[in-house]
Each structure stands twice: as C-alpha cells, then as structure tokens.
Tab-separated table of C-alpha atoms in Angstrom:
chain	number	residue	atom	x	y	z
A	1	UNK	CA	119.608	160.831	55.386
A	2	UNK	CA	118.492	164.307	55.140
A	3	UNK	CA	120.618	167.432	55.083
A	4	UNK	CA	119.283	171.200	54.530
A	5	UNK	CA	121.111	174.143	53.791
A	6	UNK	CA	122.876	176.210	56.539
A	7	UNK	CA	121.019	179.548	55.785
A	8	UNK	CA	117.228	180.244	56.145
A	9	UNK	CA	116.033	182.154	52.702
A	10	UNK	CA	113.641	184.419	54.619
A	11	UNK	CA	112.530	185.889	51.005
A	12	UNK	CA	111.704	182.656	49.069
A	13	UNK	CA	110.804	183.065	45.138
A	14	UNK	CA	107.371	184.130	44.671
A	15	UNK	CA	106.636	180.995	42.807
A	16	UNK	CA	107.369	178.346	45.027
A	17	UNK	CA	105.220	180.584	48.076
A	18	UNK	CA	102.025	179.059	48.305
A	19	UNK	CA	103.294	175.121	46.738
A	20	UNK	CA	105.635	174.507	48.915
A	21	UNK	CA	105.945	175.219	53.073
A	22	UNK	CA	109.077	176.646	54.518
A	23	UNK	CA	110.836	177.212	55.704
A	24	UNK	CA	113.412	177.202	52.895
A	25	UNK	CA	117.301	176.738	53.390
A	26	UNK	CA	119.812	177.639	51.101
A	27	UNK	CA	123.422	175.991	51.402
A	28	UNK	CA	124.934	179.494	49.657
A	29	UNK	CA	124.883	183.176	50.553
A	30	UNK	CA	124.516	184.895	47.459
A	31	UNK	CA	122.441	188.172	49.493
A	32	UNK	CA	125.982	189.974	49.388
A	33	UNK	CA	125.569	190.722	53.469
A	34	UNK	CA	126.329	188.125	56.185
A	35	UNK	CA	129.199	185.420	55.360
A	36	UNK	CA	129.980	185.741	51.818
A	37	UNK	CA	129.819	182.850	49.465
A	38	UNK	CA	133.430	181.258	49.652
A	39	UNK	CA	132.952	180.694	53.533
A	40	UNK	CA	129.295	179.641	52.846
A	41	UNK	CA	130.773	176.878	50.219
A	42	UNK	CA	133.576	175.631	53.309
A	43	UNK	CA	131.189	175.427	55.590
A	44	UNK	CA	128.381	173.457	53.629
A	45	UNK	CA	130.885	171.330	52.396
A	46	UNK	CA	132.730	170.993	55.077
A	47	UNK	CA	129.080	169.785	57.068
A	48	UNK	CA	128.490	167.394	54.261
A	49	UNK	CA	132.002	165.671	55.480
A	50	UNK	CA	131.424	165.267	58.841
A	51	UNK	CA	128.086	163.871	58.002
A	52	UNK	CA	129.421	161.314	55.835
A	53	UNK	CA	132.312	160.725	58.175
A	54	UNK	CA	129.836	160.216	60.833
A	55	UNK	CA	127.114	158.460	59.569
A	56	UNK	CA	128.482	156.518	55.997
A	57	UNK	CA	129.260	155.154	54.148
A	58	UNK	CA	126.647	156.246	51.504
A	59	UNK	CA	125.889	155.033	47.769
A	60	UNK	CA	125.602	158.005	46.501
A	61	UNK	CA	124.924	161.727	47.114
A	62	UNK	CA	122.203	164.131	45.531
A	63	UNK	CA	120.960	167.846	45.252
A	64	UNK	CA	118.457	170.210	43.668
A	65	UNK	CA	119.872	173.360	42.655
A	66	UNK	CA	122.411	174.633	44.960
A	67	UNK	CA	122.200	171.610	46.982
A	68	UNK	CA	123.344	170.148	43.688
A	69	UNK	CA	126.532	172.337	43.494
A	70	UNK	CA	127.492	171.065	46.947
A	71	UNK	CA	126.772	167.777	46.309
A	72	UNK	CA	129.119	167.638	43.499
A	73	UNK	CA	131.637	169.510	45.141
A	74	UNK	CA	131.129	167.177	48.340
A	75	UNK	CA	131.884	164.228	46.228
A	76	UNK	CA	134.792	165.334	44.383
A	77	UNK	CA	136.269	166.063	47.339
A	78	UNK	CA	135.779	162.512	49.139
A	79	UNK	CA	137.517	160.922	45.915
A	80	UNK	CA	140.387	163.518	46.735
C-alpha cells in the first residue's frame, strides 16, 4: 500500500528536478503560510490511522524523510 503526503511541494529541490517526476508531496508544511505544521502532523497522522484501520493489518510501516517522521509517529501511536 501506497500513501503520499497531503501537500503538493510546487517548488521541489533543484536536485531531485530533472531525476525524478512529480509531482512531489510533502506530509508537512514547513512554507510558514497555509496550515501550519502541528495541524499538518494531525492530519497526516491522523490519515495514516484510518488507512491502517481500514485496510490492515500491516507488518510494518516505512518513510523517506518526512514520510519517515510520520511513520514513526504513526506507529508509536498504534502501540498507544
């Protein structure tokens, strides 16, 4: 199963333009404008949930970057 990030980075880092096709999804507002990054957090965890409530249970759980902080917050909180 798949999941991207909630927000669409419309202004990717110049060094992954040109390796890799967007478009690219973040799962945290760090731009300071639009939700701010606490609500951003809720909301990706909180879609990471309902996927695992819907379609689970997995074996694990996995991200790159800030996928990665989600995913680790995601599973501490299903152990809670």
């Amino acid at each position: 199963f798949y999941l991207h990030g909630l927000i669409e980075d419309v202004d990717p880092a110049p060094d992954v333009v040109g390796i890799v096709r967007g478009p690219f999804y973040s799962w945290l507002d760090v731009s300071g404008k639009g939700e701010n990054l606490n609500e951003s957090i809720l909301r990706s965890i909180s879609l990471v949930m309902r996927v695992v409530e819907d379609y689970g249970p997995f074996d694990g759980i996995y991200g790159f970057s800030h996928g990665g902080v989600i995913a680790s917050l995601a599973a501490g909180f299903a152990d809670d």
